[in-house]
Structures are given as structure tokens and as C-alpha cells.
XYZ file of C-alpha atoms in Angstrom:
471
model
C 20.678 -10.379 -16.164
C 21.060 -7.806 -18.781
C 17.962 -4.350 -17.689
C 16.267 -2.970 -20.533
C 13.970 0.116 -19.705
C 11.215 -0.027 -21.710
C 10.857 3.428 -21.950
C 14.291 3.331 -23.730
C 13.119 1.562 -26.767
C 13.590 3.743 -29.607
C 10.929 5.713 -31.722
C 10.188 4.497 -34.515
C 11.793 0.946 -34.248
C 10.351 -2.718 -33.423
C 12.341 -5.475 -32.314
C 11.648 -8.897 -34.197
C 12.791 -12.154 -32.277
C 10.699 -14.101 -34.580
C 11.828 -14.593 -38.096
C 14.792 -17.297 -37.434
C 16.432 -14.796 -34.475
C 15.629 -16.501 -31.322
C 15.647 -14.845 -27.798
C 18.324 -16.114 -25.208
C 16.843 -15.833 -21.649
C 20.090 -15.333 -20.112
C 20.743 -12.551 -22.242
C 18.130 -9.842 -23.488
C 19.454 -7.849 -25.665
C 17.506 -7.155 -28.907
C 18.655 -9.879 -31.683
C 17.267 -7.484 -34.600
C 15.543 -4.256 -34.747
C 13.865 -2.914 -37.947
C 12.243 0.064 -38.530
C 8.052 -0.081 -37.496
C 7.317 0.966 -41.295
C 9.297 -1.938 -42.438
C 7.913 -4.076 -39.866
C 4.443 -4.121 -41.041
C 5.174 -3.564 -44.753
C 4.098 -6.794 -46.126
C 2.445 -9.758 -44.376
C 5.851 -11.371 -44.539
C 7.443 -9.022 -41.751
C 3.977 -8.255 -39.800
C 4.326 -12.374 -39.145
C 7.525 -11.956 -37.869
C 6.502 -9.220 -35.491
C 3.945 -11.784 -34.195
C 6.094 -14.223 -33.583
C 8.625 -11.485 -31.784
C 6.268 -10.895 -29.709
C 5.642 -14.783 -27.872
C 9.649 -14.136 -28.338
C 9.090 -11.648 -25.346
C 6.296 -13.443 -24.043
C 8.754 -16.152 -23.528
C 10.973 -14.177 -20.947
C 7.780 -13.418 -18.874
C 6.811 -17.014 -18.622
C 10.406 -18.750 -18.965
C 10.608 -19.103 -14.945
C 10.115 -15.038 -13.690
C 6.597 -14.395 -13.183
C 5.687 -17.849 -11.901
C 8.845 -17.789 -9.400
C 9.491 -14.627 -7.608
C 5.791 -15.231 -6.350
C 6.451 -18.711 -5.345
C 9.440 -17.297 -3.187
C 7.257 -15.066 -1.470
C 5.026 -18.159 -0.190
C 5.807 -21.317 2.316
C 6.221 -23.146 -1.212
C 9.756 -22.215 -2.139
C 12.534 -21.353 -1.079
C 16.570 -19.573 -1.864
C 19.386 -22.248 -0.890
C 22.254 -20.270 -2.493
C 24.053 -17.359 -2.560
C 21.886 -15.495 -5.110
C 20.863 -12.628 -2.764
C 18.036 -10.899 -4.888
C 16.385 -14.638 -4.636
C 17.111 -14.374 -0.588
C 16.052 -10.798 0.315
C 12.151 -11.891 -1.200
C 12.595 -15.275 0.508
C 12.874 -13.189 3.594
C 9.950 -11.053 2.876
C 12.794 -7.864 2.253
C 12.629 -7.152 -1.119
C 13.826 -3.701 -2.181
C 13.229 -1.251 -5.279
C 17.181 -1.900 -6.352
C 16.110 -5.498 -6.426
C 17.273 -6.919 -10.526
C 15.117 -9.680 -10.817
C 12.491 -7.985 -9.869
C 13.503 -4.704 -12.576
C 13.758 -7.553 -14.952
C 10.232 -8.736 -14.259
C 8.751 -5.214 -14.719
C 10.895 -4.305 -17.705
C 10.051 -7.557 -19.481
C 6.136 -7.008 -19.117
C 6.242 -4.138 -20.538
C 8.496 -4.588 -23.134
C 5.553 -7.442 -23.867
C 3.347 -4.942 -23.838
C 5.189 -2.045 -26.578
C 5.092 -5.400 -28.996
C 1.251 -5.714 -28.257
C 0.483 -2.421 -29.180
C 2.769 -2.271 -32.283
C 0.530 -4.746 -33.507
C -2.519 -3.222 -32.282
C -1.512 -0.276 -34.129
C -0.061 -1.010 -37.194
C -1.317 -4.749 -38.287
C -4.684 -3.176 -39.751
C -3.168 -1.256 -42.389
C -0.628 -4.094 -43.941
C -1.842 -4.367 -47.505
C -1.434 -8.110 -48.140
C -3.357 -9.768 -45.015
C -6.538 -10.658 -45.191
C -9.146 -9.347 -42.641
C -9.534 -12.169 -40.824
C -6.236 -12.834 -40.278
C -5.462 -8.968 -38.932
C -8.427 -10.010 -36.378
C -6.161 -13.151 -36.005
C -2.856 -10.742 -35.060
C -5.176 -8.412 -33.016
C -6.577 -11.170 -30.574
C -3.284 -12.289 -29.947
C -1.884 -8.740 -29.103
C -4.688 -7.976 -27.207
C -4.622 -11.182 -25.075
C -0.919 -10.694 -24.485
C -1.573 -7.232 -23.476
C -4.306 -8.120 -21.011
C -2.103 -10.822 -19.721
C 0.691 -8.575 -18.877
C -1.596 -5.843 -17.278
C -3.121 -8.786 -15.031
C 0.585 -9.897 -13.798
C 1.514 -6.134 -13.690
C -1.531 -5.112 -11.128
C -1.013 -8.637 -8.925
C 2.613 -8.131 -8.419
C 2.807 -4.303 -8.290
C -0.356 -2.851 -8.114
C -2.799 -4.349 -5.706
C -6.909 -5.486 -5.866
C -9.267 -3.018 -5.563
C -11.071 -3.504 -2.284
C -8.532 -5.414 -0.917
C -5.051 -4.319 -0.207
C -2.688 -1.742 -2.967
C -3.219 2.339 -3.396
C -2.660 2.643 -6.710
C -2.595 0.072 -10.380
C 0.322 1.048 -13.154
C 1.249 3.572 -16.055
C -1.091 2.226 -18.507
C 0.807 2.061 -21.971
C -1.699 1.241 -24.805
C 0.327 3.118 -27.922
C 3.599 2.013 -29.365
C 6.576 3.503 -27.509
C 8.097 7.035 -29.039
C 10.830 7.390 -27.180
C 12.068 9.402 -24.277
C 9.776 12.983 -23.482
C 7.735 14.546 -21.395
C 5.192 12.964 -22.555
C 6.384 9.206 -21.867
C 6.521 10.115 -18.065
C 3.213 9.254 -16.768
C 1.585 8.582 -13.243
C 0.316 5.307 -12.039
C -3.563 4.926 -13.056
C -5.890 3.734 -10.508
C -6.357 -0.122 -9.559
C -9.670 -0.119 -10.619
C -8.340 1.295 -14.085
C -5.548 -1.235 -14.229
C -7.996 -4.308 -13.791
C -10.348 -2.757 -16.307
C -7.668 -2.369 -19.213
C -6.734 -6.104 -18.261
C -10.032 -7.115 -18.574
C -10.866 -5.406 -21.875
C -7.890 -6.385 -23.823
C -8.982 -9.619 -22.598
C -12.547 -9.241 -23.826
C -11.656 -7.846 -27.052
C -8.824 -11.055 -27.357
C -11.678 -13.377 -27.323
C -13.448 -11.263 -29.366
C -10.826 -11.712 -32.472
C -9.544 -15.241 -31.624
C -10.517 -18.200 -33.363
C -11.692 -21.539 -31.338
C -8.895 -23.411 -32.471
C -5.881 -23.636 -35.113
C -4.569 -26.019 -37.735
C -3.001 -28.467 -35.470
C -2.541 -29.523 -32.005
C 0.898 -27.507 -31.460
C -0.687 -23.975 -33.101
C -3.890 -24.906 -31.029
C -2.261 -24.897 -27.576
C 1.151 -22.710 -28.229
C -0.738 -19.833 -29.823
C -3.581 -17.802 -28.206
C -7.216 -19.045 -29.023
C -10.681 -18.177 -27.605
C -10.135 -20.221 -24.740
C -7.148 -18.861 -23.544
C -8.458 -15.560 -23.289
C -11.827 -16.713 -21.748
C -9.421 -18.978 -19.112
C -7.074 -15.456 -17.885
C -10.462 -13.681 -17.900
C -11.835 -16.839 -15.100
C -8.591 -16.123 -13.157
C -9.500 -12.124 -13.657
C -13.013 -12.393 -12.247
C -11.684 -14.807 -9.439
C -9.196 -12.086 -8.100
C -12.061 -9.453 -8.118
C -14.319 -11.705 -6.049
C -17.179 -11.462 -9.234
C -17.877 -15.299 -8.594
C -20.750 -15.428 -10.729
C -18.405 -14.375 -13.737
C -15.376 -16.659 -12.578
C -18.088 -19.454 -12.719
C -19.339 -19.005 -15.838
C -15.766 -18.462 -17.727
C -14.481 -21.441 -16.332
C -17.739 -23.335 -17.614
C -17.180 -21.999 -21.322
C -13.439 -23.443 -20.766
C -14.064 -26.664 -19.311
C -17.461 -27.190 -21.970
C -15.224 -26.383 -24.984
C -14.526 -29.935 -25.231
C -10.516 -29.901 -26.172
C -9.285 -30.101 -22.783
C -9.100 -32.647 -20.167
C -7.546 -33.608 -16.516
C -4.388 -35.636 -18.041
C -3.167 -39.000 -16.257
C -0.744 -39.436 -15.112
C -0.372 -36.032 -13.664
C 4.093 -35.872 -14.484
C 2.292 -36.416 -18.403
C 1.428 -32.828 -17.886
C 4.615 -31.263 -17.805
C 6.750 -34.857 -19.337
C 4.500 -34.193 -22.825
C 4.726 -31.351 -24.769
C 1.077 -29.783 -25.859
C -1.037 -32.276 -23.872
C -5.169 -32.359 -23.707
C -4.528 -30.705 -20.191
C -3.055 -27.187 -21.369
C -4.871 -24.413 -22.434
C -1.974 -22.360 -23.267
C 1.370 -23.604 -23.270
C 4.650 -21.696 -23.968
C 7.156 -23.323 -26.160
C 10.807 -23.752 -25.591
C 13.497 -25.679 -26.855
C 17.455 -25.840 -26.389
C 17.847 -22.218 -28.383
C 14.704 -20.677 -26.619
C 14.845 -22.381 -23.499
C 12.941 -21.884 -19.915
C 14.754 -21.463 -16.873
C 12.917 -23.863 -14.489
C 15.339 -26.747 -14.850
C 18.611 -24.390 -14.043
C 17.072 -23.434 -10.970
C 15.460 -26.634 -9.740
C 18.174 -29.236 -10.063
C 21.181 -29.502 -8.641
C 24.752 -28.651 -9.576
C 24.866 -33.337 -10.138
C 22.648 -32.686 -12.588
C 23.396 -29.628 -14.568
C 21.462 -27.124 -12.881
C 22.487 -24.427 -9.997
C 19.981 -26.208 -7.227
C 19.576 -22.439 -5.915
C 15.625 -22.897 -5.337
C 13.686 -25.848 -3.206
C 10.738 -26.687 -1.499
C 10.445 -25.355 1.837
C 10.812 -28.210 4.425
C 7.471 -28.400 5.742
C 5.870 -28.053 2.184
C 8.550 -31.164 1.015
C 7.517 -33.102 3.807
C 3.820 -32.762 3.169
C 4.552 -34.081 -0.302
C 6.926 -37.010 0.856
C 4.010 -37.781 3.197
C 1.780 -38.036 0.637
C 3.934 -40.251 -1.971
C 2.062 -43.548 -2.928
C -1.090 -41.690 -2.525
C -0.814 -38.594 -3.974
C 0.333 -38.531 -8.246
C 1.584 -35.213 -7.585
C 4.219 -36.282 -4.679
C 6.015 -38.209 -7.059
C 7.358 -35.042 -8.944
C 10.236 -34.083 -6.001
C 13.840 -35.420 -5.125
C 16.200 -34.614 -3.340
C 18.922 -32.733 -3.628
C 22.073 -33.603 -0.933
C 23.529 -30.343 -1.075
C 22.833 -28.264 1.887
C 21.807 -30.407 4.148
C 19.448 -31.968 1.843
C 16.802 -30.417 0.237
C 13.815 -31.388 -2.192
C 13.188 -29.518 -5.489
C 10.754 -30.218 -7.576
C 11.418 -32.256 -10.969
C 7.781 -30.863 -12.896
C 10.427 -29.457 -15.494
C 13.150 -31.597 -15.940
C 14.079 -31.547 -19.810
C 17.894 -30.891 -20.481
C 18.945 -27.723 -21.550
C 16.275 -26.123 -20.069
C 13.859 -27.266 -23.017
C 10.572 -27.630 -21.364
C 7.531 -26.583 -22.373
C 5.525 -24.114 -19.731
C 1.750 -24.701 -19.059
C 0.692 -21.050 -18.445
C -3.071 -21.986 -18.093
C -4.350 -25.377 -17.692
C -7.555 -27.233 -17.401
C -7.773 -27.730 -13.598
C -7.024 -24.307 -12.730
C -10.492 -23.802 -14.204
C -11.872 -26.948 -12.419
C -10.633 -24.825 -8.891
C -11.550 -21.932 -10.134
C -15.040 -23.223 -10.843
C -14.960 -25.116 -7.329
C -14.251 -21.890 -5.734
C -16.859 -19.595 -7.041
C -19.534 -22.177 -6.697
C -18.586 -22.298 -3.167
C -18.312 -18.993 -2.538
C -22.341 -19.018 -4.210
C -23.533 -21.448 -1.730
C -23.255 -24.298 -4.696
C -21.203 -26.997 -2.235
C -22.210 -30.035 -4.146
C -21.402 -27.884 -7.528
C -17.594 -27.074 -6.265
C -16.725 -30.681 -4.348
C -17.427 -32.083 -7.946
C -15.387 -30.019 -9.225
C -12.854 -30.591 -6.325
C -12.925 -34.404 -6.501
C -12.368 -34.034 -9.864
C -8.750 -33.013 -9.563
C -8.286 -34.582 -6.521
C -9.007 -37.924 -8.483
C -7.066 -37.121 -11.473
C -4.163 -36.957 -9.011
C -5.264 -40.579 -7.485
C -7.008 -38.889 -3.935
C -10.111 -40.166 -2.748
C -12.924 -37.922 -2.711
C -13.864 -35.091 0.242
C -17.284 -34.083 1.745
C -17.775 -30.521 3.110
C -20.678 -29.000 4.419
C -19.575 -25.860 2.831
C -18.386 -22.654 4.344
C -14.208 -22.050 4.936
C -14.023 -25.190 5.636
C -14.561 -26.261 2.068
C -12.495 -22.578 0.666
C -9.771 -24.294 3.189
C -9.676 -27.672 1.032
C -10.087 -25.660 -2.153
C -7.100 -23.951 -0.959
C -4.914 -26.320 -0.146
C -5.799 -28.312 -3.188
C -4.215 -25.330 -5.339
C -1.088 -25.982 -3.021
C -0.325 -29.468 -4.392
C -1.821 -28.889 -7.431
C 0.350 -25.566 -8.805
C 3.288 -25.965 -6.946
C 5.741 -24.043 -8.763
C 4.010 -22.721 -10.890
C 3.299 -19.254 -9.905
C -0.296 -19.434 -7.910
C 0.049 -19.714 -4.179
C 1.403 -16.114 -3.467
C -1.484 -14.885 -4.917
C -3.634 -17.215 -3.981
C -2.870 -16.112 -0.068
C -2.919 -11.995 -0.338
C -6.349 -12.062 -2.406
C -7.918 -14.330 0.263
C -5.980 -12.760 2.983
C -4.747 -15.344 4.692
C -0.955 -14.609 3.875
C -0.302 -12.188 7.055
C -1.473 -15.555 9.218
C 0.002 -18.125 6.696
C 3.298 -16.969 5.827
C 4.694 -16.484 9.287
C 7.531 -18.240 10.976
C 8.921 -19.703 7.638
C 12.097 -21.749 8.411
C 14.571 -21.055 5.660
C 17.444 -24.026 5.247
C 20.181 -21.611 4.976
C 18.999 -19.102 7.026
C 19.691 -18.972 10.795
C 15.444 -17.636 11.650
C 12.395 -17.818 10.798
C 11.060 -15.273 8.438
C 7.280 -13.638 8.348
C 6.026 -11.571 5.297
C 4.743 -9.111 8.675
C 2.935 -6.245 6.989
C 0.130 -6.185 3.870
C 1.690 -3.439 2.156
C 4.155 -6.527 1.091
C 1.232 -7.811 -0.319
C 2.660 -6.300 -3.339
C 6.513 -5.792 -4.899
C 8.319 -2.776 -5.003
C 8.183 -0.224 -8.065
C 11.580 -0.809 -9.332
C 14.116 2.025 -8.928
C 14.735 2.077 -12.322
C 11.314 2.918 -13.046
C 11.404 5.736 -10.028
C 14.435 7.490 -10.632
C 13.430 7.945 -14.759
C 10.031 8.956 -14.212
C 9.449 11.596 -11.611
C 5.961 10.934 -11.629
C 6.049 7.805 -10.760
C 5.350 6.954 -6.829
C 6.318 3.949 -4.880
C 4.337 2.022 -2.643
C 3.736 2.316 0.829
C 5.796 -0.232 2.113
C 9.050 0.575 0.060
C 8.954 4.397 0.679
């Protein structure tokens, strides 16, 4: 992969994917660069810096963010030879690590888009007001996206485990000074600019768009409302988390989809909130990671063995089981097959309706509500063809929560996070057996709780400081 730092993006100049130029995951460098002026001259080119800015969005949510998290778990693991996949497998990620640069490099770029437009739609002569507010929610959404995955994978949760949140960009980039080097704000900070870009996205968004596609592959209300549910869930602020995921789940356009592979085998369905589009020119990178060399992918990533054989144990009972196979190649491995378009074409959910269903389940158990979150529980569980569960509350119904996010969001980015913010990861993610490796492997300390700083980021900014574990 081709390292961009974001810092190094010009003064004075925007980069446009949209407009006809599309983005190539595999390789990053800007298709087309006008100057900002130009950019948001007319309504024509202020569109096209919208649309270059899900461009970028794509690269977060093409495979990255969803899978260097996943190999951090008992979920997934590195079968190949791709050592900056292995090293986080192992829990022994370091700073030089690329993927992870290209994870960090890639948010941010997200982020100098957002606040282009936050800066310079509101003076284009020929849009209307309500479609600025339009541009504005969307930037301000992204943005408070971006600063959520920035403070889970490199920051921390205040209270919890981390020291200190990240440089907080909210102006356009201008270049390389003094100036541009600045220190890591607190966590606390970092949460709160997530959370009030994501306020003032819902603010400007409207409920819904012209059509089903510009409905669920373009920001709206409830998309914003769903990342702040997740927010408030992190933070513990269960009363919150509740109520978000209510407003989600009342809205009325969204509903548990059967059968459960419908999710990810049609494009836009009732069960996604927010979906990311690809296709064979803009294309994810789930497939070429998944399935095996047979079938046109690299097979470098697979279900840990005990995780695959949960699954397998579950098939005929559980929809969700069905979505594996195996791959013969070392030794025989399962992958899963959630995203199994050719050329790398399908569609991401990035927030779906039963993430707010467990989300909801959670905080009205953590409230005392138990009959309030095993509805909300059974609910998925039936979608996915499970009977339903009793609890008398307590961890023993967090537990089945829990593991009900397991089967549920395999792959796509949750359990990591799932274990450090509830603290069970030091305890759960010990003694992984890797297939190619000849031990078992324990994440060990909570300081790996979070990712390294990237060195890319450390050695251009002297301001910058790394965190405890990788010092």
C-alpha cells in the first residue's frame, strides 16, 4: 500500500475522487487535485467534492477499520505470509507497522475533506441553503465518524484504559509549519469533538433521500443518531445509548432482514442504516482477503479454529453459520463468505439495524430493564432462526448479549472493541491458537488495548507522543 501523510496535503488544494475519477483501494494516490477556490466555485464542483469525500470514506470502510480490529480478537486470524497482518494477530504490533499508517493516514485524510466542506460549502453562490445544510451534515457526520474510529483504535475511553485522545484537526489542511505540529488533545476532548460533529450531523441531515440507494448510501438523520448509540455505548451513558437506538429502531425504514446472507447478498437492504457502495472500479477488499487463492482471492485471513467450530456447531440452527467454508489450504481453514461478490464489488453495511437492537439490549440491561433487553435480544436471535433465552439479569445476561455480538458481527469490525470497553479482553484473548503459528498468543497487557501512533506520525511531528505500550 501506497502512505500518504496527511499533513502533506498541499495548501490550498482539494482532491476530488468524485466527478467520474474513482478511487482504487490498492492504490491511493490522488486521481485529481484542483485548487480549493475552484473546488467550491459553483455547485457543480462543490458536488464533486462531496462525492470525493465517500471516495475517501471508501478506503476507511473498504476492509481496514473493520479488520485490523477483528485480528486483534479470537475472531480472526493471519494464515499467510503478510507479516503486518501476523505481528497484530500475535498481539505485537509496532509503530513501523503499514497497515496500520494506512489506517491512520486514511482517517484523516477523511477528515481534511470534511472540513473543506465545513469550511467552504457555505459561501458557494449557486446552492441553495438547504442543500449547504445538506453538504454540512454529511461532513460533519463523516468527521465525527472518523474521530470515533480514531479515539477506539488509538486513543483510548476515558475512565477506562488510554492516556491521551488525538491531534484534533477541524480546519482544512495548509500545509507543512509550525503550526500543523500539534499535541494529542485529551480523551475526553477527542470523544467530545466525535460526539458534536455527530450532533450537529443530525442536526443538518434530512430523514431520508429520493430513493432507496441515496437513502441508505448517503448519510441521513439516522445514521448519525445510530454512530451517536454506538458513542454513548462506549462511554457507559446507557440512558443515552438507549434512547438513540430507540429513535433508530422507531424511525420505521429499517428492519431485521431474513434470511440473514440477504444482508450482505442484497445491495441497500431494509436492514442497513448506512451502507458503503462499491463496485468493480471502487471495490472493497473483503473478498481478496477472505477467499482463497481457488477462488480468486489471497485466503490470507480466517476464522480462528475455535470461533469456526462454534459456527460449524451451530449450522442447521443458527442462519448465521451458514455464511463460512472452508478453505483446504493450510491445513484447512474456514473464512467467512458474508462478502463474496467478484471483483471485490460488495457493498459494506457500516451500521445496521441490529447493532441498535444490541445496543438497546445492552443499555436496558445495564438499567436493570431485563425483560426490556431479552426482547430486544430474542429479537436478533430469532431473525437468525435461535430460539429465545431467559436471564434473570446481571452478567449473566451482558454474557449472552455479548456473545450474541460474536455471531452476529463477525467480521465486521465489533468484537475487539467490544472486549477492551467491557474489559474482558485481558481474560478473553489469551491462549489464542494461531494455524500457522507454532504457540499460543495472549494480547497480555491493557496498554494494547489500543494501536500504536504510527511512526510516520512520530518522527514528523515532534510533539506528538506515543503510547505507553509502544514507547
Amino acid at each position: 500500500m501506497k502512505k500518504h501523510i496527511y499533513k502533506g496535503i498541499a495548501a490550498g488544494w482539494l482532491i476530488l475522487s468524485g466527478l467520474g475519477i474513482s478511487c482504487n483501494v490498492l492504490d491511493q494516490d490522488p486521481q485529481f487535485q484542483i485548487a480549493t477556490e475552484e473546488a467550491f466555485a459553483n455547485a457543480v464542483n462543490a458536488e464533486a467534492a462531496l462525492n470525493g469525500l465517500y471516495n475517501e470514506a471508501q478506503l476507511v470502510y473498504n476492509w481496514r477499520v473493520q479488520t485490523l480490529g477483528e485480528l486483534a480478537s479470537d475472531l480472526v486470524q493471519s494464515v499467510d505470509t503478510w507479516d503486518n497482518f501476523n505481528v497484530i494477530d500475535e498481539f505485537r504490533q509496532t509503530p513501523d507497522n503499514t497497515e496500520i499508517d494506512d489506517l491512520y493516514t486514511q482517517i484523516y485524510r477523511t477528515i481534511d475533506l470534511a472540513n473543506n466542506i465545513i469550511a467552504f460549502a457555505p459561501n458557494v453562490p449557486d446552492l441553495s441553503q438547504e442543500r449547504i445544510n445538506d453538504m454540512l451534515g454529511q461532513a460533519y457526520a463523516f468527521r465525527g465518524m472518523m474521530y470515533f474510529h480514531l479515539a477506539t483504535y488509538f486513543g483510548g475511553i476515558p475512565g477506562k484504559y488510554g492516556e491521551l485522545g488525538v491531534i484534533i484537526e477541524t480546519e482544512p489542511s495548509i500545509g507543512v509549519s509550525e503550526d500543523a505540529f500539534k499535541e494529542r488533545a485529551s480523551l475526553e476532548e477527542t470523544w467530545n469533538q466525535a460526539r458534536m460533529d455527530l450532533e450537529q450531523g443530525e442536526s443538518l441531515l434530512p430523514e431520508s433521500r429520493a430513493s432507496n440507494f441515496l437513502s441508505r448510501s448517503r448519510l441521513t438523520k439516522a445514521a448519525a443518531a445510530a454512530m451517536l448509540a454506538r458513542h454513548s455505548l462506549y462511554l457507559d451513558n446507557w440512558t443515552e445509548a438507549e434512547s438513540k437506538a430507540t429513535q433508530v429502531i422507531n424511525q420505521g425504514s429499517f428492519e431485521l432482514v431474513q434470511p440473514f446472507s440477504d444482508i450482505f447478498r442484497t445491495d441497500f437492504s431494509a436492514e442497513s442504516i448506512f451502507e458503503m457502495h462499491y463496485n468493480v472500479v471502487d471495490f472493497s477488499g473483503f473478498r481478496q482477503w477472505y477467499f482463497p487463492a481457488s477462488l480468486n482471492g489471497r485466503g490470507g485471513l480466517s476464522f480462528h479454529q475455535p470461533f469456526a467450530q462454534q459456527l460449524l456447531d451451530r449450522q442447521g440452527e443458527d442462519d448465521r453459520s451458514d455464511l463460512i467454508a472452508l478453505n483446504p489450504a493450510f491445513g484447512g481453514v474456514y473464512y467467512s463468505t458474508k462478502f463474496d461478490e467478484l471483483q471485490n464489488a460488495s457493498n459494506v453495511p457500516v451500521l445496521r439495524i441490529a447493532e441498535m437492537y444490541l445496543i438497546r439490549s445492552e443499555a436496558r440491561a445495564r438499567q436493570g430493564n431485563v425483560s426490556g433487553a431479552i426482547s430486544d435480544l430474542n429479537a436478533v436471535r430469532n431473525r437468525a432462526g435461535l430460539a429465545d433465552v431467559s436471564s434473570s439479569g446481571g452478567e449473566e445476561l451482558i454474557d449472552l448479549i455479548l456473545e450474541e455480538r460474536k455471531f452476529e458481527f463477525a467480521i465486521e469490525g465489533h468484537r475487539f472493541f467490544d472486549m477492551t470497553r467491557t474489559d474482558r479482553a485481558i481474560e478473553v484473548f489469551t491462549d489464542l491458537p494461531r494455524t500457522t503459528g507454532s504457540t499460543t498468543y495472549s494480547i497480555g497487557d491493557r496498554g494494547r488495548y489500543v494501536f500504536p501512533i504510527p511512526n510516520s506520525e512520530i518522527f514528523t511531528n515532534s510533539n506528538m507522543v506515543q503510547n505507553p505500550a509502544y514507547r
